[in-house]
């Protein structure tokens, strides 16, 4: 299975509003270009695709190729449909990355309605596109505050399965932060001096909003503030953050905020801010205004009827974020970055070539569809009139995933699709009863089953069955694979395949696996759908087939033979079955990493493995889990699916000469699309 994870890439993402993003991009680019050649820039989240000044400026610094989407989605699209928006980001990133040798991904601006959860979204995107992060932490407070913000950000990224390469703390000229302050962080961390003035012009920002001084210093002209402190917290947390170069923004209906500021200053416990802004339609009491004038006569108290969000956006637009860097600034940015950052440590090639192997469900589905599209196979769907099949066909054809044949009465299929508003015009529609292929298939089937006493008349009757007709299409090479089971039973799907297509050489049993997409990885579970009580020989066969299936889908097979005991800790017939099956796998496929018997926790959890089987090449790292019987396998996959929120793709049938796959009768449209994609990939491996 293909992957974009081998492409060197880094995700430059701030923990909050950061006017120095362009500076850091200018610093990073030369080294990435020296190492990898042409570097692309991609921005997953933009406020307005047509007016993203940071992205436009970034594209000016590279040899950007035309006709390529360098952005993923908008904040509004995320709020409307998060899953669809994330899928769009994955698709667009893959399309963009395919045109460059390496990628630099730029985090968002924290200037929209998504701002409270924007960093979390950036970490989720990082995990789903498999690009490790460089976190940017503006050093707006003291060293302890900066370190704390970095630690919180690293924890958040890790929780969302994103890899963190390092931390860059941006330091303005009046900050005393040093690299020594950051040594406790678990990743490489560096301090980078800012090259542009972060101060905002309060008068320029507030005049359009009708801002006026109601107490304190009356003149706003020339008043500048390096930081904006939004008072959306309690006083106990707000007061320690006050400084003379900070502007406090609060909602005018929160009278406790200005009173707390005044009382804290009067008591000599906390400094006054440089300015305070009361936003919103609510009136400040005359008593409060007089008290402010008396206790803070040099600090302007500013009123505007606009909301705190509107004021915030206006302040951001005045002097905080340069939309372009001139040539002198770019050269300075590059010099500072080279002097202050150990780029070899930060951009360790082994760490930026695809993150740390995290595979999310959305990432896996994207790769499935990409590989199926690349395989360009023809799949037959016998249950052509079923609504879910039609909806899946519409999606598959619309995205160019594969070519399709639907079985059933063409007029009925077409009418049903039209009534649902679906376009399946690119599909081939065949009615077995009226098809010229029926006689040809019947003759061949009668020949294949002659030893079983099948006559030509019986064969003609069998060819009226869509499962048999579809199977014969696959056998004859008119289709590359078949997917059925949304209406028909598993037995009805598999029986014709066993009769006609048969098993691969050296394979004694057809079996199944589920691809279990956990939040950060994909595991293969088998057999969970076909064989109730397999023998040790069959369990070994299932293990070898499952390892092959895993490899087909880009999963390095490390096979755990499951039991209720680990190593030699248990005994009994069930344990002996697993021991014998493990021995047979080692004998038949000595190249495979396999171990058993293993309990589930010993198979997948490294800490347990270190205790129970510290020398095992599989324990704690298993990717393929083989269960001793159907009851155990089926219950385990469903338990993991429901309790861990895993996406279960399957069952995927294995062991046949050509791919035939079965659907659950409760399959969703997305399940059908994934199963068809899997079938196309399997066919492409033949």
XYZ file of C-alpha atoms in Angstrom:
686
model
C 0.000 0.000 0.000
C 1.384 3.382 -0.908
C 1.988 6.202 1.541
C 3.114 9.808 1.474
C 4.891 9.289 4.779
C 8.325 8.926 3.205
C 8.256 12.548 2.005
C 10.226 14.872 4.334
C 7.873 17.379 5.906
C 7.522 19.589 8.963
C 4.469 21.312 10.444
C 5.280 24.797 11.796
C 2.513 25.580 14.236
C 2.118 28.257 16.884
C 0.382 27.635 20.183
C -1.497 30.914 19.713
C -1.525 34.089 17.697
C 2.016 34.454 16.309
C 3.069 37.379 14.139
C 6.476 35.806 13.557
C 5.324 32.798 11.541
C 6.633 34.264 8.283
C 9.961 35.000 9.927
C 10.341 31.391 11.083
C 9.264 30.093 7.686
C 11.954 32.251 6.079
C 14.460 30.781 8.534
C 13.477 27.146 7.949
C 13.157 27.188 4.162
C 16.843 27.480 3.130
C 17.905 24.404 5.107
C 14.945 22.335 3.865
C 15.715 23.410 0.294
C 19.415 22.604 0.701
C 18.575 19.114 1.948
C 15.667 18.162 -0.289
C 15.415 20.475 -3.293
C 12.057 22.028 -4.131
C 9.945 22.606 -1.009
C 6.188 23.127 -1.133
C 4.111 25.136 1.325
C 0.688 24.033 2.516
C -1.742 25.674 4.947
C -4.394 23.289 6.303
C -6.741 25.930 7.777
C -7.400 29.369 6.298
C -10.018 31.971 7.179
C -10.511 33.037 3.573
C -8.921 31.022 0.731
C -8.849 34.094 -1.481
C -7.254 36.388 1.089
C -4.714 34.537 3.229
C -1.839 37.003 3.351
C 0.504 34.676 5.223
C 0.021 31.866 2.695
C 0.442 34.285 -0.213
C 3.660 35.644 1.273
C 4.914 32.118 1.953
C 4.263 31.046 -1.639
C 6.298 34.024 -2.833
C 9.317 32.572 -1.022
C 9.184 29.265 -2.949
C 8.897 28.298 -6.586
C 5.211 27.522 -6.193
C 3.661 25.498 -8.988
C 0.463 26.762 -10.568
C -2.808 24.861 -10.583
C -2.219 23.310 -7.140
C -4.316 23.821 -4.027
C -1.924 24.915 -1.275
C -4.640 25.080 1.375
C -6.892 22.483 2.966
C -10.128 23.824 4.429
C -11.684 26.790 6.191
C -12.686 27.264 9.809
C -16.334 27.464 8.767
C -16.102 24.138 6.932
C -14.616 22.528 10.052
C -17.469 23.839 12.177
C -20.082 22.634 9.659
C -18.723 19.136 9.030
C -15.504 18.282 10.902
C -15.005 14.819 9.378
C -15.531 15.977 5.801
C -13.253 18.977 6.361
C -10.464 16.785 7.748
C -10.821 14.360 4.831
C -10.539 17.304 2.444
C -7.338 18.457 4.164
C -5.834 14.964 3.807
C -6.763 14.782 0.123
C -5.491 18.254 -0.709
C -2.279 17.817 1.221
C -1.543 14.587 -0.642
C -2.270 16.307 -3.955
C -0.018 19.234 -3.109
C 2.823 17.132 -1.666
C 2.980 14.987 -4.801
C 4.424 18.006 -6.640
C 7.343 18.752 -4.293
C 10.363 16.984 -2.853
C 9.564 18.132 0.702
C 6.812 20.076 2.465
C 6.533 22.886 4.993
C 3.075 23.009 6.565
C 1.967 26.268 8.171
C -0.354 26.401 11.152
C -3.332 28.740 11.265
C -3.790 32.326 12.487
C -6.109 32.033 15.488
C -8.214 34.824 14.002
C -11.597 33.167 13.556
C -14.413 31.409 15.392
C -12.318 28.234 15.572
C -9.682 29.952 17.734
C -10.516 28.287 21.106
C -9.856 24.813 19.640
C -7.584 25.808 16.764
C -4.396 24.338 18.204
C -6.158 21.027 18.866
C -7.292 20.973 15.258
C -3.756 21.612 14.056
C -2.479 18.659 16.103
C -5.231 16.411 14.692
C -4.312 17.461 11.173
C -0.630 16.840 11.883
C -1.408 13.265 12.947
C -3.712 12.631 9.979
C -1.272 13.846 7.330
C 1.641 12.201 9.179
C 3.752 15.356 9.420
C 5.699 16.027 12.657
C 5.302 19.411 14.368
C 7.648 22.226 15.301
C 5.791 24.171 17.979
C 6.148 27.945 18.131
C 5.611 29.446 21.588
C 5.553 33.262 21.723
C 7.485 34.281 24.866
C 4.928 36.871 25.973
C 5.386 36.211 29.676
C 8.228 35.088 31.902
C 10.315 31.978 31.426
C 8.121 29.839 33.669
C 4.984 30.864 31.777
C 6.597 30.132 28.396
C 7.812 26.708 29.514
C 4.385 25.879 30.917
C 2.689 26.801 27.635
C 5.192 24.646 25.747
C 4.611 21.674 28.059
C 0.826 21.963 27.727
C 1.132 22.167 23.935
C 3.423 19.106 23.757
C 0.991 17.127 25.921
C -1.951 18.163 23.730
C -0.107 17.204 20.557
C 0.915 13.841 22.006
C -2.643 13.105 23.132
C -3.785 13.625 19.551
C -1.041 11.311 18.226
C 1.033 14.095 16.663
C 4.825 13.913 16.829
C 6.677 16.978 18.160
C 10.148 17.611 16.724
C 10.991 20.657 18.803
C 9.993 24.029 20.217
C 10.836 27.525 18.986
C 10.218 30.308 21.503
C 10.064 33.735 19.852
C 11.636 36.461 21.965
C 11.099 40.204 21.613
C 13.893 42.580 22.543
C 12.490 43.227 26.028
C 12.249 39.560 26.971
C 14.945 37.855 29.039
C 14.128 34.285 28.013
C 17.206 32.141 27.257
C 17.791 28.688 25.859
C 18.777 27.540 29.330
C 15.203 28.198 30.494
C 13.946 25.568 28.036
C 16.288 22.667 28.803
C 13.663 20.810 30.853
C 11.408 20.341 27.813
C 11.373 16.774 26.423
C 12.241 17.914 22.871
C 14.935 20.214 21.402
C 14.014 23.833 22.206
C 15.474 27.113 20.988
C 14.953 30.839 21.473
C 14.651 32.924 18.307
C 14.740 36.720 18.405
C 11.899 38.511 16.724
C 12.810 40.792 13.809
C 9.630 42.876 13.696
C 7.897 45.135 16.199
C 5.065 43.300 17.897
C 3.513 46.441 19.328
C 0.087 47.440 18.139
C -1.142 50.985 17.603
C -4.188 51.207 19.858
C -5.532 54.378 18.277
C -5.359 52.952 14.763
C -6.982 49.736 15.898
C -9.777 51.279 17.981
C -10.764 54.379 15.996
C -12.776 52.342 13.433
C -14.586 50.725 16.360
C -15.540 54.026 17.977
C -13.114 53.533 20.838
C -12.982 56.457 23.271
C -11.185 57.094 26.522
C -13.598 57.415 29.483
C -11.003 57.604 32.261
C -7.251 57.820 32.741
C -4.830 59.214 30.154
C -6.947 60.947 27.563
C -4.606 60.710 24.571
C -4.486 57.438 22.587
C -2.330 58.694 19.739
C 1.021 56.953 19.786
C 0.025 54.597 22.589
C 1.388 51.126 21.840
C 1.087 47.786 23.560
C 3.084 44.645 22.865
C 0.557 42.147 24.232
C -3.177 41.766 24.418
C -4.527 40.029 27.515
C -8.110 38.844 27.073
C -9.774 38.693 30.486
C -11.765 35.515 29.969
C -10.437 34.011 33.168
C -10.962 34.539 36.871
C -9.177 37.365 38.721
C -6.935 34.950 40.583
C -5.440 33.906 37.237
C -5.632 37.318 35.550
C -3.855 39.529 38.071
C -0.445 37.731 38.007
C -0.331 38.286 34.231
C -0.622 42.076 34.398
C 2.274 44.202 33.115
C 2.715 47.791 32.033
C 3.134 46.841 28.361
C -0.042 44.779 28.219
C -3.544 45.850 27.239
C -6.420 44.151 29.069
C -9.553 43.483 27.010
C -12.708 42.624 28.974
C -16.446 42.516 28.487
C -18.088 45.650 29.935
C -20.609 43.585 31.883
C -17.806 41.985 33.954
C -17.377 44.795 36.516
C -15.230 42.566 38.733
C -12.362 42.780 36.225
C -11.645 46.560 36.417
C -12.392 46.618 40.159
C -9.980 43.720 40.748
C -7.266 45.454 38.695
C -7.638 48.662 40.718
C -7.731 46.910 44.099
C -4.679 44.770 43.238
C -2.688 47.862 42.227
C -3.842 49.921 45.236
C -2.714 47.143 47.549
C 0.699 47.144 45.898
C 0.348 43.474 44.943
C 0.065 43.747 41.148
C 1.076 46.316 38.491
C -1.417 48.259 36.386
C -1.763 47.359 32.707
C -0.733 49.787 29.942
C -4.389 50.208 28.917
C -7.796 48.597 29.451
C -10.622 48.160 26.962
C -14.251 47.609 28.014
C -16.116 46.058 25.073
C -19.790 45.460 24.444
C -23.076 47.383 24.676
C -23.178 47.484 28.475
C -22.636 50.757 30.387
C -19.868 51.254 32.906
C -21.111 52.810 36.140
C -20.106 56.393 36.840
C -18.713 55.290 40.195
C -16.385 52.816 38.486
C -15.208 55.447 35.979
C -14.479 57.942 38.807
C -12.625 55.265 40.795
C -10.490 54.399 37.780
C -9.672 58.091 37.237
C -8.606 58.377 40.858
C -6.539 55.166 41.171
C -5.179 54.788 37.603
C -4.940 58.313 36.177
C -2.166 57.399 33.694
C -3.848 54.274 32.319
C -6.464 54.864 29.612
C -9.789 53.097 30.168
C -11.278 52.745 26.702
C -14.912 52.038 25.812
C -16.302 50.551 22.615
C -19.693 49.015 21.968
C -18.182 46.425 19.668
C -17.661 42.863 20.943
C -14.444 41.555 22.455
C -13.974 39.337 19.386
C -14.253 42.343 17.042
C -11.775 44.324 19.134
C -9.415 41.335 19.199
C -9.461 41.024 15.419
C -8.926 44.768 14.967
C -5.879 44.770 17.263
C -4.446 41.806 15.387
C -4.713 43.739 12.164
C -2.661 46.724 13.322
C 1.017 46.062 13.555
C 0.951 42.609 15.081
C 1.339 40.482 11.966
C 3.358 41.708 8.999
C 1.765 40.496 5.775
C 5.095 40.528 3.928
C 8.790 40.415 4.751
C 11.086 42.631 2.716
C 14.425 41.415 1.412
C 16.347 42.815 4.363
C 13.969 41.143 6.853
C 14.218 37.804 5.054
C 18.014 37.870 5.179
C 17.922 38.820 8.849
C 15.429 36.033 9.593
C 17.689 33.482 7.914
C 20.783 34.720 9.741
C 19.080 34.645 13.147
C 17.642 31.180 12.573
C 20.995 29.766 11.517
C 22.705 31.337 14.539
C 20.132 30.437 17.187
C 18.779 27.016 16.087
C 20.630 23.716 15.773
C 18.983 22.760 12.501
C 20.620 19.336 12.330
C 19.023 18.395 15.641
C 15.691 19.999 14.815
C 15.413 18.594 11.292
C 16.779 15.132 11.966
C 16.126 13.330 8.666
C 15.027 10.139 10.389
C 12.326 12.059 12.241
C 10.904 14.301 9.527
C 10.452 11.600 6.905
C 6.901 10.766 7.800
C 6.516 11.321 11.505
C 6.582 8.327 13.837
C 4.448 5.821 11.967
C 1.064 6.936 13.245
C -1.764 5.783 10.989
C -5.174 7.282 11.736
C -8.470 5.875 10.410
C -8.956 8.785 8.002
C -5.366 8.472 6.797
C -5.826 4.743 6.198
C -9.084 5.262 4.302
C -7.430 7.914 2.154
C -4.611 5.516 1.306
C -7.104 2.764 0.518
C -8.919 4.926 -1.997
C -5.689 6.301 -3.463
C -4.240 2.831 -4.001
C -7.516 1.495 -5.407
C -7.632 4.404 -7.865
C -4.065 3.649 -8.873
C -4.871 -0.059 -9.365
C -7.668 0.815 -11.862
C -9.556 -2.482 -11.502
C -13.008 -3.673 -12.538
C -15.257 -4.894 -9.714
C -18.644 -6.596 -10.047
C -21.432 -5.898 -7.524
C -24.133 -8.599 -7.810
C -26.696 -6.788 -5.612
C -27.104 -3.968 -8.111
C -30.559 -2.726 -7.156
C -29.885 -2.360 -3.416
C -29.892 1.286 -2.304
C -26.618 1.170 -0.341
C -24.887 -0.490 -3.289
C -26.161 2.243 -5.600
C -24.990 5.002 -3.262
C -21.584 3.355 -2.968
C -21.402 2.976 -6.764
C -22.188 6.677 -7.175
C -19.324 7.571 -4.845
C -16.859 5.064 -6.324
C -17.492 6.154 -9.900
C -17.564 9.848 -9.037
C -14.140 9.611 -7.360
C -12.672 7.367 -10.058
C -11.861 4.602 -7.560
C -12.569 1.711 -9.928
C -14.703 0.486 -12.822
C -17.982 -1.239 -11.936
C -20.510 -3.744 -13.188
C -23.868 -3.917 -11.416
C -26.010 -7.024 -11.813
C -29.791 -6.840 -12.066
C -32.426 -5.545 -14.458
C -30.830 -2.458 -16.094
C -34.089 -0.498 -16.247
C -34.820 -1.146 -12.570
C -31.272 -0.196 -11.528
C -31.313 2.987 -13.613
C -34.745 4.034 -12.341
C -33.790 3.403 -8.732
C -30.565 5.381 -9.094
C -32.358 8.282 -10.787
C -34.960 8.348 -8.031
C -32.176 8.654 -5.462
C -30.439 11.407 -7.427
C -27.390 9.224 -8.126
C -25.187 9.133 -11.207
C -24.130 5.594 -12.129
C -23.996 6.195 -15.884
C -20.384 5.008 -16.056
C -21.274 1.559 -14.696
C -21.951 -1.487 -16.823
C -25.416 -2.942 -16.099
C -26.075 -6.627 -16.820
C -29.133 -8.796 -16.291
C -27.931 -12.421 -16.053
C -31.154 -13.873 -17.481
C -30.907 -11.939 -20.730
C -27.138 -11.794 -21.069
C -25.307 -13.539 -23.899
C -22.717 -14.435 -21.264
C -25.150 -16.772 -19.495
C -24.681 -19.655 -21.886
C -20.915 -19.262 -21.999
C -20.702 -19.201 -18.210
C -23.053 -22.168 -17.874
C -20.920 -24.275 -20.200
C -17.755 -23.462 -18.289
C -19.377 -24.036 -14.901
C -20.735 -27.417 -16.012
C -17.234 -28.343 -17.168
C -15.648 -27.288 -13.869
C -18.255 -29.123 -11.774
C -18.714 -32.185 -13.963
C -17.194 -34.467 -11.327
C -19.895 -33.228 -8.953
C -22.575 -34.308 -11.424
C -23.604 -30.789 -12.525
C -25.462 -30.861 -15.845
C -25.639 -28.056 -18.393
C -29.274 -27.481 -17.462
C -28.364 -27.141 -13.801
C -25.511 -24.827 -14.759
C -27.858 -22.596 -16.780
C -30.120 -22.365 -13.728
C -27.168 -21.488 -11.487
C -26.227 -18.625 -13.804
C -29.519 -16.924 -12.972
C -28.119 -16.475 -9.470
C -26.262 -13.144 -9.355
C -23.585 -14.524 -7.004
C -22.741 -17.328 -9.404
C -22.903 -15.031 -12.432
C -20.620 -12.462 -10.734
C -18.185 -15.196 -9.681
C -17.982 -16.432 -13.257
C -17.230 -12.898 -14.440
C -14.246 -12.877 -12.086
C -13.157 -16.379 -13.095
C -13.344 -15.457 -16.800
C -11.381 -12.221 -16.384
C -14.337 -9.955 -17.237
C -14.061 -8.531 -13.714
C -11.081 -8.404 -11.390
C -13.005 -9.006 -8.196
C -16.457 -9.250 -6.627
C -18.101 -7.718 -3.559
C -21.420 -9.052 -2.247
C -23.266 -9.699 0.995
C -25.341 -6.557 1.642
C -28.401 -8.752 1.026
C -27.034 -12.266 0.538
C -25.480 -14.380 3.291
C -21.770 -14.999 3.703
C -22.249 -18.601 2.614
C -24.077 -17.453 -0.518
C -21.140 -15.188 -1.370
C -18.332 -17.630 -0.614
C -19.775 -20.911 -1.946
C -19.534 -20.023 -5.654
C -15.996 -18.736 -5.136
C -14.935 -21.996 -3.448
C -16.495 -23.998 -6.282
C -15.032 -21.989 -9.163
C -12.173 -19.685 -8.168
C -10.781 -22.015 -5.490
C -7.919 -21.414 -3.068
C -4.391 -20.324 -3.857
C -1.701 -22.989 -4.193
C -0.443 -23.967 -0.763
C -3.509 -22.532 0.990
C -5.845 -25.057 2.573
C -8.561 -22.771 3.913
C -10.312 -19.530 3.008
C -10.270 -17.176 5.970
C -10.955 -13.568 6.836
C -9.444 -10.601 8.616
C -10.707 -7.277 9.841
C -8.529 -4.196 9.430
C -8.930 -2.541 12.820
C -8.237 1.193 12.526
C -7.422 2.471 16.014
C -6.766 6.190 16.640
C -3.040 5.846 15.925
C -2.461 2.525 14.125
C -4.020 -0.283 12.088
C -4.098 -3.865 13.344
C -5.114 -7.008 11.472
C -7.453 -9.430 13.283
C -8.095 -12.930 11.957
C -10.076 -15.132 11.607
C -13.184 -13.295 12.720
C -15.848 -14.370 10.221
C -15.354 -17.713 8.480
C -13.813 -20.685 10.354
C -15.520 -21.690 13.647
C -13.007 -24.231 15.007
C -9.870 -24.379 12.909
C -7.204 -27.034 13.416
C -3.624 -26.059 14.291
C -2.732 -26.502 10.606
C -5.572 -24.184 9.592
C -4.667 -21.597 12.246
C -1.122 -21.569 10.857
C -2.530 -21.177 7.349
C -4.703 -18.273 8.514
C -1.687 -16.620 10.143
C 0.413 -16.800 6.960
C -2.470 -15.561 4.781
C -3.149 -12.717 7.243
C 0.498 -11.648 7.174
C 0.310 -11.468 3.370
C -2.881 -9.403 3.589
C -1.249 -7.046 6.090
C 1.687 -6.483 3.735
C -0.724 -5.770 0.850
C -2.083 -2.839 2.850
C 1.219 -1.359 3.971
C 1.298 -2.978 7.404
C 4.552 -4.659 8.396
C 3.411 -8.070 9.730
C 4.431 -8.980 13.263
C 2.227 -11.956 14.041
C 0.873 -12.685 17.521
C -0.731 -16.100 18.015
C -3.401 -15.377 20.598
C -4.345 -17.396 23.665
C -5.506 -16.940 27.244
C -1.905 -17.367 28.427
C 1.456 -15.861 27.492
C 4.579 -17.945 26.885
C 4.679 -20.995 29.088
C 2.420 -19.577 31.801
C -0.578 -21.779 30.926
C -1.475 -25.237 29.716
C -4.388 -27.161 28.295
C -5.783 -28.162 24.872
C -6.465 -24.593 23.724
C -2.958 -23.447 24.618
C -1.445 -26.517 22.958
C -3.349 -25.681 19.748
C -1.766 -22.211 19.669
C 1.716 -23.581 20.447
C 1.455 -26.084 17.600
C 0.089 -23.470 15.185
C 2.991 -21.145 16.078
C 5.494 -23.945 15.401
C 3.920 -24.597 11.995
C 4.046 -20.917 11.024
C 7.767 -20.805 11.867
C 8.319 -23.929 9.840
C 6.314 -22.824 6.776
C 7.240 -19.106 6.790
C 10.571 -18.716 8.617
C 10.914 -15.112 7.370
C 7.867 -14.027 9.406
C 8.169 -12.389 12.834
C 5.797 -14.562 14.869
C 5.372 -15.423 18.538
C 2.848 -17.188 20.711
C 0.957 -17.960 22.719
C 0.282 -14.331 23.672
C -2.483 -12.602 25.593
C -3.923 -9.435 24.088
C -2.172 -7.047 26.480
C 1.184 -8.757 25.982
C 0.727 -8.565 22.219
C -0.023 -4.838 21.887
C 1.201 -3.070 25.034
C 4.990 -2.551 25.274
C 5.028 -2.128 29.056
C 3.302 -5.495 29.568
C 5.532 -7.155 26.996
C 8.671 -5.959 28.787
C 7.468 -7.782 31.891
C 6.088 -10.978 30.366
C 8.245 -11.549 27.239
C 11.083 -9.021 27.155
C 13.031 -10.792 24.379
C 10.123 -11.323 21.988
C 10.355 -9.700 18.524
C 6.538 -9.465 18.449
C 5.231 -8.902 21.982
C 4.183 -5.288 22.555
C 4.529 -4.528 18.831
C 2.150 -6.988 17.195
C 0.322 -5.847 14.059
C -1.369 -9.122 13.104
C -3.392 -10.918 15.800
C -4.493 -14.488 15.069
C -7.225 -15.928 17.268
C -7.634 -19.666 17.973
C -11.316 -19.836 17.003
C -14.151 -17.814 15.493
C -15.887 -17.136 18.793
C -12.785 -15.504 20.270
C -11.943 -13.574 17.107
C -15.437 -12.286 16.432
C -16.059 -11.196 20.008
C -12.635 -9.542 20.293
C -12.974 -7.482 17.121
C -16.438 -6.289 18.151
C -15.278 -5.484 21.684
C -12.346 -3.414 20.375
C -14.558 -1.767 17.756
C -17.124 -0.614 20.306
C -15.003 0.063 23.377
C -12.036 1.713 21.627
C -14.053 3.455 18.923
C -12.085 1.620 16.232
C -13.086 1.607 12.573
C -13.435 -2.049 11.558
C -12.961 -2.619 7.810
C -13.959 -6.072 6.628
C -14.312 -8.915 6.651
C -11.554 -9.188 4.037
C -11.499 -12.684 2.566
C -8.111 -14.213 1.872
C -6.764 -17.403 0.366
C -8.717 -17.350 -2.921
C -7.071 -17.259 -6.350
C -8.963 -14.050 -7.151
C -10.499 -11.577 -4.721
C -14.073 -12.018 -3.573
C -15.209 -10.146 -0.480
C -18.220 -10.392 1.743
C -20.209 -7.507 3.232
C -22.067 -7.428 6.494
C -25.805 -7.196 5.855
C -25.718 -4.112 8.081
C -22.914 -2.513 6.079
C -22.953 1.252 5.684
C -22.251 2.946 2.361
C -18.754 3.854 3.587
C -18.160 0.178 4.493
C -19.098 -0.850 0.952
C -16.818 1.789 -0.575
C -13.905 0.612 1.588
C -14.520 -3.063 0.809
C -14.646 -2.390 -2.931
C -11.389 -0.411 -2.622
C -9.794 -3.317 -0.737
C -10.931 -5.736 -3.426
C -9.451 -3.541 -6.138
C -6.131 -3.380 -4.274
C -6.107 -7.171 -3.807
C -6.764 -7.601 -7.513
C -3.928 -5.235 -8.309
C -1.524 -7.441 -6.338
C -2.205 -10.505 -8.503
